Short mmCIF file of N, CA, C and O in Angstrom, two decimals:
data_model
loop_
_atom_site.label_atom_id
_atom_site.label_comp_id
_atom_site.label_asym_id
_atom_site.label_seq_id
_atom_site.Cartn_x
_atom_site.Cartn_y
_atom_site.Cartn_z
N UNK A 1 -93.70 -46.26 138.16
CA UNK A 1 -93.81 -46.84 136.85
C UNK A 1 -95.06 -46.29 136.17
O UNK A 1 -96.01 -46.58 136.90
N UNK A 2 -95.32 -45.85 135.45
CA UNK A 2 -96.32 -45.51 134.29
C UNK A 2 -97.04 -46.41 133.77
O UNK A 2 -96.57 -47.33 133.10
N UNK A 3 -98.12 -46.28 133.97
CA UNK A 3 -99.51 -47.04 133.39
C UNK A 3 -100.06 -46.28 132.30
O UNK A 3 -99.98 -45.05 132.29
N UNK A 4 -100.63 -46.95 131.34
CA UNK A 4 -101.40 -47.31 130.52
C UNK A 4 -103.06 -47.53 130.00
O UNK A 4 -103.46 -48.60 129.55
N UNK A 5 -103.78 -46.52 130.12
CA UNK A 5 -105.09 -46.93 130.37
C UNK A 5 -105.67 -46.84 128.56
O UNK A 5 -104.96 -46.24 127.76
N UNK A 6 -106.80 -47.41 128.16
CA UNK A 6 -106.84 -47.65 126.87
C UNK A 6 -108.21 -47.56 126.85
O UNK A 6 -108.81 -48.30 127.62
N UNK A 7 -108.69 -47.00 126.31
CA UNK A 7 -110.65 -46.64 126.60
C UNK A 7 -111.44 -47.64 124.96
O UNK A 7 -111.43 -47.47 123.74
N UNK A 8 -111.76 -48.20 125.49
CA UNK A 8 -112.59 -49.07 124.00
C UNK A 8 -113.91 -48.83 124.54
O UNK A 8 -114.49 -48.81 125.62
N UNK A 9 -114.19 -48.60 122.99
CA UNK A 9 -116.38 -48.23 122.93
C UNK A 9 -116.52 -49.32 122.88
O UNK A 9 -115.72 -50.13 122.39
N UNK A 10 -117.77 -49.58 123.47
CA UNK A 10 -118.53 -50.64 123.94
C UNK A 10 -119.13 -50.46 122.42
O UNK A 10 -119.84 -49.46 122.30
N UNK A 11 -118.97 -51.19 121.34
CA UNK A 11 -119.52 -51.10 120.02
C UNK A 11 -120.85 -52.47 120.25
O UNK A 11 -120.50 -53.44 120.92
N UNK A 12 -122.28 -52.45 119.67
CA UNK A 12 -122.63 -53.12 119.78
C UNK A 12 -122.51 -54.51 119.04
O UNK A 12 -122.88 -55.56 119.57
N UNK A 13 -121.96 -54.44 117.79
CA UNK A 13 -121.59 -55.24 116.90
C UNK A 13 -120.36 -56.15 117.46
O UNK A 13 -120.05 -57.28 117.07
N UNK A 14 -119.59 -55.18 118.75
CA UNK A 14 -118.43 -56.23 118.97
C UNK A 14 -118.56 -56.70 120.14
O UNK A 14 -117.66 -56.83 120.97
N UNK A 15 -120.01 -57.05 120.31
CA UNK A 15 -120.46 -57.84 121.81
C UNK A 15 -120.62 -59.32 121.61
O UNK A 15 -121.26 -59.72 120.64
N UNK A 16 -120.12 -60.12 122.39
CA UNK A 16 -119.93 -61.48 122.60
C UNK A 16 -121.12 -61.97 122.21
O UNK A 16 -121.28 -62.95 121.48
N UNK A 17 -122.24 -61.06 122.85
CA UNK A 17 -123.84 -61.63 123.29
C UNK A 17 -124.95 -60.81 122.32
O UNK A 17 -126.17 -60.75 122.39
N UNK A 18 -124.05 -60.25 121.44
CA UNK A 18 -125.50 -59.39 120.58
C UNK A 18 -125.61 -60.21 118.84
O UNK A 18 -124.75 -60.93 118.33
N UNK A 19 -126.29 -60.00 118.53
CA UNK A 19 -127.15 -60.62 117.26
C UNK A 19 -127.75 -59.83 116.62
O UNK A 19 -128.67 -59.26 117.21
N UNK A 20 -127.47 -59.48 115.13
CA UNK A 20 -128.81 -58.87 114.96
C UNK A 20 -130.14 -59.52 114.79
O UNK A 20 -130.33 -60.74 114.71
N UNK A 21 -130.95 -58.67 114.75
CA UNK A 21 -132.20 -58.96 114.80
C UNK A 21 -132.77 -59.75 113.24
O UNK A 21 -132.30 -59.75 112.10
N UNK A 22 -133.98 -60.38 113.84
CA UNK A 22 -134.69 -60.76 112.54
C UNK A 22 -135.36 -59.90 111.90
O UNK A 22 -136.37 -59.48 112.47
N UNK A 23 -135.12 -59.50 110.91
CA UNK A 23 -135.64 -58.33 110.46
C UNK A 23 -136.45 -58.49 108.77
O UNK A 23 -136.07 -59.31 107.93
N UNK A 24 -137.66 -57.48 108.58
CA UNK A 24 -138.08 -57.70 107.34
C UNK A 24 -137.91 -56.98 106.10
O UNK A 24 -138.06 -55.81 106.45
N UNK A 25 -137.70 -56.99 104.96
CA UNK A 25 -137.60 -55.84 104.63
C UNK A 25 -138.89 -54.87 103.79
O UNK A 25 -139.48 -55.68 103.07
N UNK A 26 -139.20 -54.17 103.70
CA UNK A 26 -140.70 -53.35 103.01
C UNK A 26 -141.24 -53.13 104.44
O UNK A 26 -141.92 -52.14 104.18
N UNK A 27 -141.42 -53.32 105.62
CA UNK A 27 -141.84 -53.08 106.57
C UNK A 27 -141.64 -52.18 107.31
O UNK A 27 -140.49 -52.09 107.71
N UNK A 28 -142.79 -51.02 107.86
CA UNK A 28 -141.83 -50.31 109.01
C UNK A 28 -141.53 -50.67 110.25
O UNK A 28 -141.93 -51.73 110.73
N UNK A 29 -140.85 -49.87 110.83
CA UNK A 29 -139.90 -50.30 111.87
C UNK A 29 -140.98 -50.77 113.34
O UNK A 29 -140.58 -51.34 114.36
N UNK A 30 -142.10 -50.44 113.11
CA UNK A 30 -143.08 -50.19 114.45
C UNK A 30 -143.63 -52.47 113.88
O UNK A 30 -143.95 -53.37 114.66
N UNK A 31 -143.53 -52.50 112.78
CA UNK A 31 -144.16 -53.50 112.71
C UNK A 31 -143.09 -54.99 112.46
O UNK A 31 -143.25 -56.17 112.15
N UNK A 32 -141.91 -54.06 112.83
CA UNK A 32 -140.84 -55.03 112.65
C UNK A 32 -140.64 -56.61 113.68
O UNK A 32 -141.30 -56.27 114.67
N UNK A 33 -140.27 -57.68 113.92
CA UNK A 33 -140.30 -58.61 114.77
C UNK A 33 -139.51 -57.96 116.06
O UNK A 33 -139.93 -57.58 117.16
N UNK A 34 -138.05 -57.98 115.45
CA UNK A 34 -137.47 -57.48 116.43
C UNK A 34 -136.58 -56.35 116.03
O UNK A 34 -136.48 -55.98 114.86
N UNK A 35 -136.15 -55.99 116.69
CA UNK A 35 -135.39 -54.43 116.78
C UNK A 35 -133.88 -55.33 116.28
O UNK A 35 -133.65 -56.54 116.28
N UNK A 36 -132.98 -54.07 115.83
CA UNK A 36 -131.65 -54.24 114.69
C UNK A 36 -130.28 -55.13 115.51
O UNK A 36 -129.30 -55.67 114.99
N UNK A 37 -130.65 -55.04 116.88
CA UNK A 37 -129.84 -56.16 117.46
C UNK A 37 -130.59 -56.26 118.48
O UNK A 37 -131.40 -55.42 118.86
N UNK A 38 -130.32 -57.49 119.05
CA UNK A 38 -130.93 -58.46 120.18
C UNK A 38 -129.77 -58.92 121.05
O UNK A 38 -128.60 -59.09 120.70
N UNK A 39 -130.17 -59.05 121.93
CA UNK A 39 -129.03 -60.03 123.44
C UNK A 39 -129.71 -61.37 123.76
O UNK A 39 -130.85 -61.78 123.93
N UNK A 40 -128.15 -61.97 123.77
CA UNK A 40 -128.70 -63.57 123.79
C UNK A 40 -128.04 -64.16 125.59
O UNK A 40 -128.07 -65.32 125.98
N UNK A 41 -127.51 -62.92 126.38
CA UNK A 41 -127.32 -63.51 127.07
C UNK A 41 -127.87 -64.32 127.96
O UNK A 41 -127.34 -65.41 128.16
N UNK A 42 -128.72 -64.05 128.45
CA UNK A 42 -130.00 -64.39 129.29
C UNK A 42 -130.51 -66.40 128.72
O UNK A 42 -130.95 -67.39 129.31
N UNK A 43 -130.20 -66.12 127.62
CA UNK A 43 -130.22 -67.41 126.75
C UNK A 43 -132.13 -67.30 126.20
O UNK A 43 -132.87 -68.28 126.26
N UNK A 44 -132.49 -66.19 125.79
CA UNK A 44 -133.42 -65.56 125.21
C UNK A 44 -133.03 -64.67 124.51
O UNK A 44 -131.88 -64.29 124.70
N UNK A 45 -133.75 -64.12 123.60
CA UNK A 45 -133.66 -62.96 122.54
C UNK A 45 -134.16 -62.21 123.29
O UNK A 45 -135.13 -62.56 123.96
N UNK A 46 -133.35 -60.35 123.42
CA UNK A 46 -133.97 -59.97 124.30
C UNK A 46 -133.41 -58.36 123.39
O UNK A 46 -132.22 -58.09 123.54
N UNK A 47 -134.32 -57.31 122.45
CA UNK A 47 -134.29 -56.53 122.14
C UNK A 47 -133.38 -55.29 122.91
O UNK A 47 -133.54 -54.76 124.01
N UNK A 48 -132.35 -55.07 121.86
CA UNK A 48 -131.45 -54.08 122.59
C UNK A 48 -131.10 -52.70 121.15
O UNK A 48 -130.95 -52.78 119.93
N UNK A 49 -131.08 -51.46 122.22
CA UNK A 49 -130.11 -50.28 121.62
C UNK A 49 -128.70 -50.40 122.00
O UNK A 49 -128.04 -50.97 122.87
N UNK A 50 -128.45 -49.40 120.72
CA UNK A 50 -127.49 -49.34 120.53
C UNK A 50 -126.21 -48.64 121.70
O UNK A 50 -125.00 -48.84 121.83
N UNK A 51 -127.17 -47.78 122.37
CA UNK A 51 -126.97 -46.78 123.66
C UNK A 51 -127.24 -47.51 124.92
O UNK A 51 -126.95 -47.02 126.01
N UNK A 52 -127.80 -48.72 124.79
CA UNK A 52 -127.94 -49.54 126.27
C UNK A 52 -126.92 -50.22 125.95
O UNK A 52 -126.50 -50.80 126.95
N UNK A 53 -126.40 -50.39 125.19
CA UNK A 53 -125.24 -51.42 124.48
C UNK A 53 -123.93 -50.98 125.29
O UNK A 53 -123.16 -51.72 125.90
N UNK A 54 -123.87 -49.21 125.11
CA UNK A 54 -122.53 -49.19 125.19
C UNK A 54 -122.27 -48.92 126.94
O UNK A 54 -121.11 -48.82 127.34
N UNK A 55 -123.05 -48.84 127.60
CA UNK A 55 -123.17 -48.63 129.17
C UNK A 55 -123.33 -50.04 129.80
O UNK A 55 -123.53 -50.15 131.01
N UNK A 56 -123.25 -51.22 128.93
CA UNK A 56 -123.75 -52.56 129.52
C UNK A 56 -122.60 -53.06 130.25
O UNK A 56 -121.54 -53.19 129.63
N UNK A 57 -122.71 -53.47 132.03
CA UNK A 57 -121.56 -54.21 132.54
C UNK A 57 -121.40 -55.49 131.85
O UNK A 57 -120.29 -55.99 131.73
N UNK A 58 -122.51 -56.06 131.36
CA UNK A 58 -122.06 -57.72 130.64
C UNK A 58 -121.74 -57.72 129.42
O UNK A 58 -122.03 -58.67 128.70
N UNK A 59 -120.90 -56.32 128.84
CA UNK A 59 -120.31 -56.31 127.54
C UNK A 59 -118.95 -56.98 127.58
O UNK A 59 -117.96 -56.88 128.30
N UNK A 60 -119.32 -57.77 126.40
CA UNK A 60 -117.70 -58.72 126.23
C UNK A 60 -117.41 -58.72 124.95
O UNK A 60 -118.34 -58.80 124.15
N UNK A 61 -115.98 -58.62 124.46
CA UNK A 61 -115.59 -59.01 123.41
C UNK A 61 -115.69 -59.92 122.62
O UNK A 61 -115.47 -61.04 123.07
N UNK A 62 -116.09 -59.77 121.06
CA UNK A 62 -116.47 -61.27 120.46
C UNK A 62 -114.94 -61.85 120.63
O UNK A 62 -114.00 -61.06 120.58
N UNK A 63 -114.69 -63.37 120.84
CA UNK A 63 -113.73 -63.70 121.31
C UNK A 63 -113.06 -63.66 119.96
O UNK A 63 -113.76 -63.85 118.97
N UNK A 64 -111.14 -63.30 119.76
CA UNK A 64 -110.93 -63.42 118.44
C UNK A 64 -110.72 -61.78 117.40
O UNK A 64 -110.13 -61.58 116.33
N UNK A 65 -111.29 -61.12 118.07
CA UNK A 65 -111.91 -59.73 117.40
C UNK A 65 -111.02 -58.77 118.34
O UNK A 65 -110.42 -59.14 119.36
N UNK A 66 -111.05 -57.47 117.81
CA UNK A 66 -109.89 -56.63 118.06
C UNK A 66 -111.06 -55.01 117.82
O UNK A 66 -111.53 -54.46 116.83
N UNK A 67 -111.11 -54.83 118.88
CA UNK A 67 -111.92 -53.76 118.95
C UNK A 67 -110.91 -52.67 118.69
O UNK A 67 -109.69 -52.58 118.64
N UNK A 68 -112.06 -51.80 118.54
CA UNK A 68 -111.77 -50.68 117.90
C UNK A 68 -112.00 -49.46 118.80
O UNK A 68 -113.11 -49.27 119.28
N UNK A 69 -110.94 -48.60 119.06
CA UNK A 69 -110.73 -47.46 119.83
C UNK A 69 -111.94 -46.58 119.26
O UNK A 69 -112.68 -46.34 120.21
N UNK A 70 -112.36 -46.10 118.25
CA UNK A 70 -113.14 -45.46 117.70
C UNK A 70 -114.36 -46.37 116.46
O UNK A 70 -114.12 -47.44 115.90
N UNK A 71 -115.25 -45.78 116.37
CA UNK A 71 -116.27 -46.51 115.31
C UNK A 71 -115.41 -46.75 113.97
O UNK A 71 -115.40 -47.85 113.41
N UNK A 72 -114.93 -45.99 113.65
CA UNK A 72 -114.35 -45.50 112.03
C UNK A 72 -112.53 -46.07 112.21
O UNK A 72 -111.74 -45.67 111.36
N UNK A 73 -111.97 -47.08 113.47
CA UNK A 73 -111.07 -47.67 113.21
C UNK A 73 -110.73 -49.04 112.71
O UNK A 73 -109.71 -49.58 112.29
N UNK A 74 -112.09 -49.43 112.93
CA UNK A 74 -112.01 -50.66 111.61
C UNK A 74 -112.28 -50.65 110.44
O UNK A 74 -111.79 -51.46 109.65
N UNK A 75 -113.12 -49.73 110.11
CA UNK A 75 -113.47 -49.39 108.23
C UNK A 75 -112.05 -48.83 108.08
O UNK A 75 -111.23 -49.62 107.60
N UNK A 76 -111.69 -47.79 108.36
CA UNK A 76 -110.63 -47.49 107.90
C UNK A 76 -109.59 -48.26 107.59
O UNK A 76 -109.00 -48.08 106.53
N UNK A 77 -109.19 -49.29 108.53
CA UNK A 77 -108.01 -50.40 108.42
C UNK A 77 -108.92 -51.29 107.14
O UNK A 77 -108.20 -51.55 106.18
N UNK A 78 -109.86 -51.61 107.04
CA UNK A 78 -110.44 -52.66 105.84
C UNK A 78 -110.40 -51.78 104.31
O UNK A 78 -110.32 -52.29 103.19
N UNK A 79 -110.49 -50.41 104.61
CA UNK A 79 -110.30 -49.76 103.30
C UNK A 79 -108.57 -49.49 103.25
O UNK A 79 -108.42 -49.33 102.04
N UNK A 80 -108.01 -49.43 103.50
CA UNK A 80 -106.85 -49.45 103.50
C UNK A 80 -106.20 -51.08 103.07
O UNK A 80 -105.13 -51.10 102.46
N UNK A 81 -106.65 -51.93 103.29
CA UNK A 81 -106.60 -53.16 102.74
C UNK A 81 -106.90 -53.28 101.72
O UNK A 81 -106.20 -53.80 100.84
N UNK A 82 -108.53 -52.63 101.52
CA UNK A 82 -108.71 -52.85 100.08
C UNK A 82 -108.03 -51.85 98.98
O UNK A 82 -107.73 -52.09 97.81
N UNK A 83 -107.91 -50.93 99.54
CA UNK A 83 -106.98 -49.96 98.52
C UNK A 83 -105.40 -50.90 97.75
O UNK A 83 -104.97 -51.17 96.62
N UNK A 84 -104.89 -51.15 99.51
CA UNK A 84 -103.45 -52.44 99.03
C UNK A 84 -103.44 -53.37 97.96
O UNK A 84 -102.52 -53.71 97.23
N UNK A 85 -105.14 -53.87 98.01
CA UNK A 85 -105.11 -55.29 97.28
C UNK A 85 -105.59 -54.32 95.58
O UNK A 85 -105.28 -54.80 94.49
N UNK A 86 -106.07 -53.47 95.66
CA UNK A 86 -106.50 -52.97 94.36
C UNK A 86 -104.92 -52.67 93.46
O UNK A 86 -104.56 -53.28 92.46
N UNK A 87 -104.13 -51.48 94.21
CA UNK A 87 -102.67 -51.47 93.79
C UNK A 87 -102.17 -52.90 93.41
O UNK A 87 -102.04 -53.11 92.21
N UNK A 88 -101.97 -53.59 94.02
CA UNK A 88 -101.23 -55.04 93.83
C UNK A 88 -101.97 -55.62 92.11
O UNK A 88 -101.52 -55.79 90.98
N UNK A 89 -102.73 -55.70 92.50
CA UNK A 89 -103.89 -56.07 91.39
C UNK A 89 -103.57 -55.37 90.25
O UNK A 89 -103.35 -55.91 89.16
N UNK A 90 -103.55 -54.61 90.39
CA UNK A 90 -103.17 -53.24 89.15
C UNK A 90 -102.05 -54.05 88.52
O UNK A 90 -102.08 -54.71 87.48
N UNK A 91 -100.62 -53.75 89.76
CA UNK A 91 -99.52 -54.18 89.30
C UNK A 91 -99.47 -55.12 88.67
O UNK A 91 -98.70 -55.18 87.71
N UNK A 92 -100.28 -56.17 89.02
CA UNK A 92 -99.73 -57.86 88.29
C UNK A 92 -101.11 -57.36 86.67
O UNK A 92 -100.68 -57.31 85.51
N UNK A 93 -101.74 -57.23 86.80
CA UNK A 93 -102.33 -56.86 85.35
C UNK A 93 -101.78 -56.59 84.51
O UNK A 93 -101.92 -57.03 83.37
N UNK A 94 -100.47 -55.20 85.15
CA UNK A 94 -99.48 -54.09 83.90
C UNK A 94 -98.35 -55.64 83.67
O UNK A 94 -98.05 -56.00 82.53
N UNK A 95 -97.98 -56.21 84.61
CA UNK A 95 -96.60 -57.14 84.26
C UNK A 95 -97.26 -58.21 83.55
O UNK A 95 -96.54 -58.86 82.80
N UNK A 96 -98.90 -58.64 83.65
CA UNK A 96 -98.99 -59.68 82.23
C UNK A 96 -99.18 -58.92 80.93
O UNK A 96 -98.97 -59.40 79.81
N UNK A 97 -99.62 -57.63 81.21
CA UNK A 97 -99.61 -57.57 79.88
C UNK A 97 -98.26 -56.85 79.20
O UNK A 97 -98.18 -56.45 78.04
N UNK A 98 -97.41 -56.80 80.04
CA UNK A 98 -95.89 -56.58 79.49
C UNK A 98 -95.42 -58.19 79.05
O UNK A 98 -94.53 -58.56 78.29
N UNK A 99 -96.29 -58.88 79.77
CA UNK A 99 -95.62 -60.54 79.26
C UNK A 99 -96.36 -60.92 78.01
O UNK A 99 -95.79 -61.85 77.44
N UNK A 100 -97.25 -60.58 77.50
CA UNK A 100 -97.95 -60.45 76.35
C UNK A 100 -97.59 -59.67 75.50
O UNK A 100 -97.56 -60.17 74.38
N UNK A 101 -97.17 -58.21 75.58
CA UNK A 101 -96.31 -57.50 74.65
C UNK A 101 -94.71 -58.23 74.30
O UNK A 101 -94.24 -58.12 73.17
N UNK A 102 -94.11 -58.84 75.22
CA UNK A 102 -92.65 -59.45 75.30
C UNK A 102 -92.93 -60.74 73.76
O UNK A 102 -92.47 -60.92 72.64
N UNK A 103 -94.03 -61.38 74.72
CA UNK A 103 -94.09 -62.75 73.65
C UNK A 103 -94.66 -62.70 72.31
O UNK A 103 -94.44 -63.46 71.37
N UNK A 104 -95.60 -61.44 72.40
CA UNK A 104 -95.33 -61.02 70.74
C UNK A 104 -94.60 -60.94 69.81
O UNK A 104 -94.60 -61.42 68.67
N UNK A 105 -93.64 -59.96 70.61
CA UNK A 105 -92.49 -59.47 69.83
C UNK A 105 -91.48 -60.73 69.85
O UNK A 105 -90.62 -60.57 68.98
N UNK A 106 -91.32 -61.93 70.58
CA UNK A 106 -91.11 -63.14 69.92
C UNK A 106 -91.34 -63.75 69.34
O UNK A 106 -90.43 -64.33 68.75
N UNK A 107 -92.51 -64.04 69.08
CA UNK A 107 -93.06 -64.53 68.22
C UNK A 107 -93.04 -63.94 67.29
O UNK A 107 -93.05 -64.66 66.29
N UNK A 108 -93.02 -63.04 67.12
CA UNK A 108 -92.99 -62.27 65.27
C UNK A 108 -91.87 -62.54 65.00
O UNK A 108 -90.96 -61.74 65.22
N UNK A 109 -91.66 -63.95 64.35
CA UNK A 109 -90.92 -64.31 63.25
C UNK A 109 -90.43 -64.38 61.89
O UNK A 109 -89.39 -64.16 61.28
N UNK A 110 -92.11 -64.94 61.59
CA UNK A 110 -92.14 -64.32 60.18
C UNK A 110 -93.82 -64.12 59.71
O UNK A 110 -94.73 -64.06 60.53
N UNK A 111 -94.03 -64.03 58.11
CA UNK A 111 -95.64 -63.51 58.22
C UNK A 111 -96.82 -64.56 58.44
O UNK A 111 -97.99 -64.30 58.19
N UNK A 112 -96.46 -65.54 58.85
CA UNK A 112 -97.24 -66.50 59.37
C UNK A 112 -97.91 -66.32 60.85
O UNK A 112 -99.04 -66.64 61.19
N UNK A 113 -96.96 -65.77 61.55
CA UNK A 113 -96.81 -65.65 62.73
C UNK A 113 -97.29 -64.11 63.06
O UNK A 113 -96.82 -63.92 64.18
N UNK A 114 -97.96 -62.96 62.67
CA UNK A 114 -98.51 -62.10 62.38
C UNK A 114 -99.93 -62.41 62.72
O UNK A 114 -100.22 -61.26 63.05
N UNK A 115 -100.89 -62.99 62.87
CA UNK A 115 -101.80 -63.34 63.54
C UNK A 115 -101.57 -63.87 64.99
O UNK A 115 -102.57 -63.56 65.63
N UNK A 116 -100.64 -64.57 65.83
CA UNK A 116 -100.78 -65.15 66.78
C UNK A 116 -99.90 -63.60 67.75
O UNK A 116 -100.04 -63.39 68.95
N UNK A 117 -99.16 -62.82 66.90
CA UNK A 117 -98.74 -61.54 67.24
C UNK A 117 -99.52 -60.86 67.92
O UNK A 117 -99.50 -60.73 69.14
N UNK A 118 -100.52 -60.23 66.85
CA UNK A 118 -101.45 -59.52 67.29
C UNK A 118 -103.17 -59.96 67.39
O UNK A 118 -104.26 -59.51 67.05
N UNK A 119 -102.68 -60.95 67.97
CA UNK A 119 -103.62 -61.76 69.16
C UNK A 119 -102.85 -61.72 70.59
O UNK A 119 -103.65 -61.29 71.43
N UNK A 120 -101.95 -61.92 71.02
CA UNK A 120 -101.38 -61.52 72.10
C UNK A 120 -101.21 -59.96 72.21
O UNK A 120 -101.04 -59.57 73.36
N UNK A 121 -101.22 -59.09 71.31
CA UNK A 121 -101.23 -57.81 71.54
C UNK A 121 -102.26 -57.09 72.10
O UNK A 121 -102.16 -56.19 72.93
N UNK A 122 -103.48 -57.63 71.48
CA UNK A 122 -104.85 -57.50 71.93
C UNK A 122 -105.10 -57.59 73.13
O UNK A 122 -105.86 -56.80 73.67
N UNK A 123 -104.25 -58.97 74.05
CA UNK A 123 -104.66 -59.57 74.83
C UNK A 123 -103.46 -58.47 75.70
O UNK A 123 -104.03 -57.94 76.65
N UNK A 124 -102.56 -58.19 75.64
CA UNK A 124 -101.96 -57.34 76.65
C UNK A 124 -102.83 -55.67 76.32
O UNK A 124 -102.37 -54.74 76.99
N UNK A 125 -103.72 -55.41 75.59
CA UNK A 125 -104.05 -54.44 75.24
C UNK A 125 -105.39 -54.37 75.96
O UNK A 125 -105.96 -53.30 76.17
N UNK A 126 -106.01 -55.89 76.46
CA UNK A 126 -106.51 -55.68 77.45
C UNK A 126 -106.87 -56.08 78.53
O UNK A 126 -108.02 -56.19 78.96
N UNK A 127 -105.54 -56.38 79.18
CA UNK A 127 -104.92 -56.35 80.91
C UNK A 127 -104.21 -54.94 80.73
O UNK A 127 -104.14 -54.46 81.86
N UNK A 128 -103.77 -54.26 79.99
CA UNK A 128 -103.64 -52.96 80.59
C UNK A 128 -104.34 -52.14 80.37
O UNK A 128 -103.84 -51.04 80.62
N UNK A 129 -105.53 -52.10 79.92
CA UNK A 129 -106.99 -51.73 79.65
C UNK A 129 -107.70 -51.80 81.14
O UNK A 129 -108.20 -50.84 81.72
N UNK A 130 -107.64 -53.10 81.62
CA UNK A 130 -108.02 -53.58 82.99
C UNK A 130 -107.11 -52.42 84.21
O UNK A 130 -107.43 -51.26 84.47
N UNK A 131 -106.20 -53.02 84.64
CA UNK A 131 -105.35 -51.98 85.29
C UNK A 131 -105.33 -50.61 84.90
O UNK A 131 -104.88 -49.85 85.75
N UNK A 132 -105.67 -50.13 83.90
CA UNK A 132 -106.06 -48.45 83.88
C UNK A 132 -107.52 -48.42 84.43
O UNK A 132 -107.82 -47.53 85.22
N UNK A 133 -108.15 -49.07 84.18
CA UNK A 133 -109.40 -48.67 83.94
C UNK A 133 -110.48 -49.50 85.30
O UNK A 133 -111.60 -49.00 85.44
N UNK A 134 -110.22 -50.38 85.96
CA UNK A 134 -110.69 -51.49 87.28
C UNK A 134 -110.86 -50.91 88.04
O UNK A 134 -109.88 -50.22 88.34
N UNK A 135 -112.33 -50.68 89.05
CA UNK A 135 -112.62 -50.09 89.99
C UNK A 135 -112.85 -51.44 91.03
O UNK A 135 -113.90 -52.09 91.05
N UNK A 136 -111.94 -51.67 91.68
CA UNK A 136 -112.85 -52.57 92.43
C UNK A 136 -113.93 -52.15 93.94
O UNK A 136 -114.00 -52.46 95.13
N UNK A 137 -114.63 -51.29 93.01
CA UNK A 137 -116.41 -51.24 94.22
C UNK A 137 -117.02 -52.13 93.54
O UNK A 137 -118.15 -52.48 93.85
#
């Protein structure tokens, strides 16, 4: 039968027992409290690299969390999310302001109704202003 072996980096961020550090900012690094992550196993703060991190036998998974085969496989999956939610976003922007162009052109009844027209025109003129133009960084 064929096995399966699956190699995960010991990432320090996805250790059960690491923390980052207290850190200041304007300060250099020599005068810093503690270094950019710490280990709490010991049940003390206890200054750690990033490279002792990934060779550590008491590395554990934060419980809940889904490590990552490579450094760059969780950014990638979160930008890919955010790309999804930007598209979506887009979309529902273009369909209100097609629902704002629609109810114009109902509303234009007669010349009374020529102001509340193109006040909703405006207003689909800009949700699809938005959706052309929305960066969400």
């Amino acid at each position: 039968m064929a096995t399966t072996a699956i190699a995960i980096q010991q990432l320090v961020g996805d250790c059960r027992w690491s923390r980052p550090g207290h850190r200041f900012t304007g300060i250099s690094e020599a005068l810093q409290p503690e270094s950019v992550w710490v280990c709490v196993r010991e049940g003390s703060r206890r200054n750690v690299r990033e490279a002792e991190c990934r060779t550590c036998s008491y590395w554990e998974l934060v419980p809940g969390a889904v490590a990552s085969r490579t450094g760059r496989a969780e950014v990638a999956s979160r930008v890919i999310a955010g790309g999804a939610l930007a598209v979506w976003t887009r979309v529902v922007l273009v369909l209100i302001a097609a629902l704002f162009v629609a109810m114009g052109f109902s509303t234009l009844t007669g010349p009374l109704a020529v102001p509340v027209t193109v006040t909703l025109w405006l207003g689909a003129a800009v949700f699809a202003g938005l959706a052309a133009f929305w960066r969400p960084d």
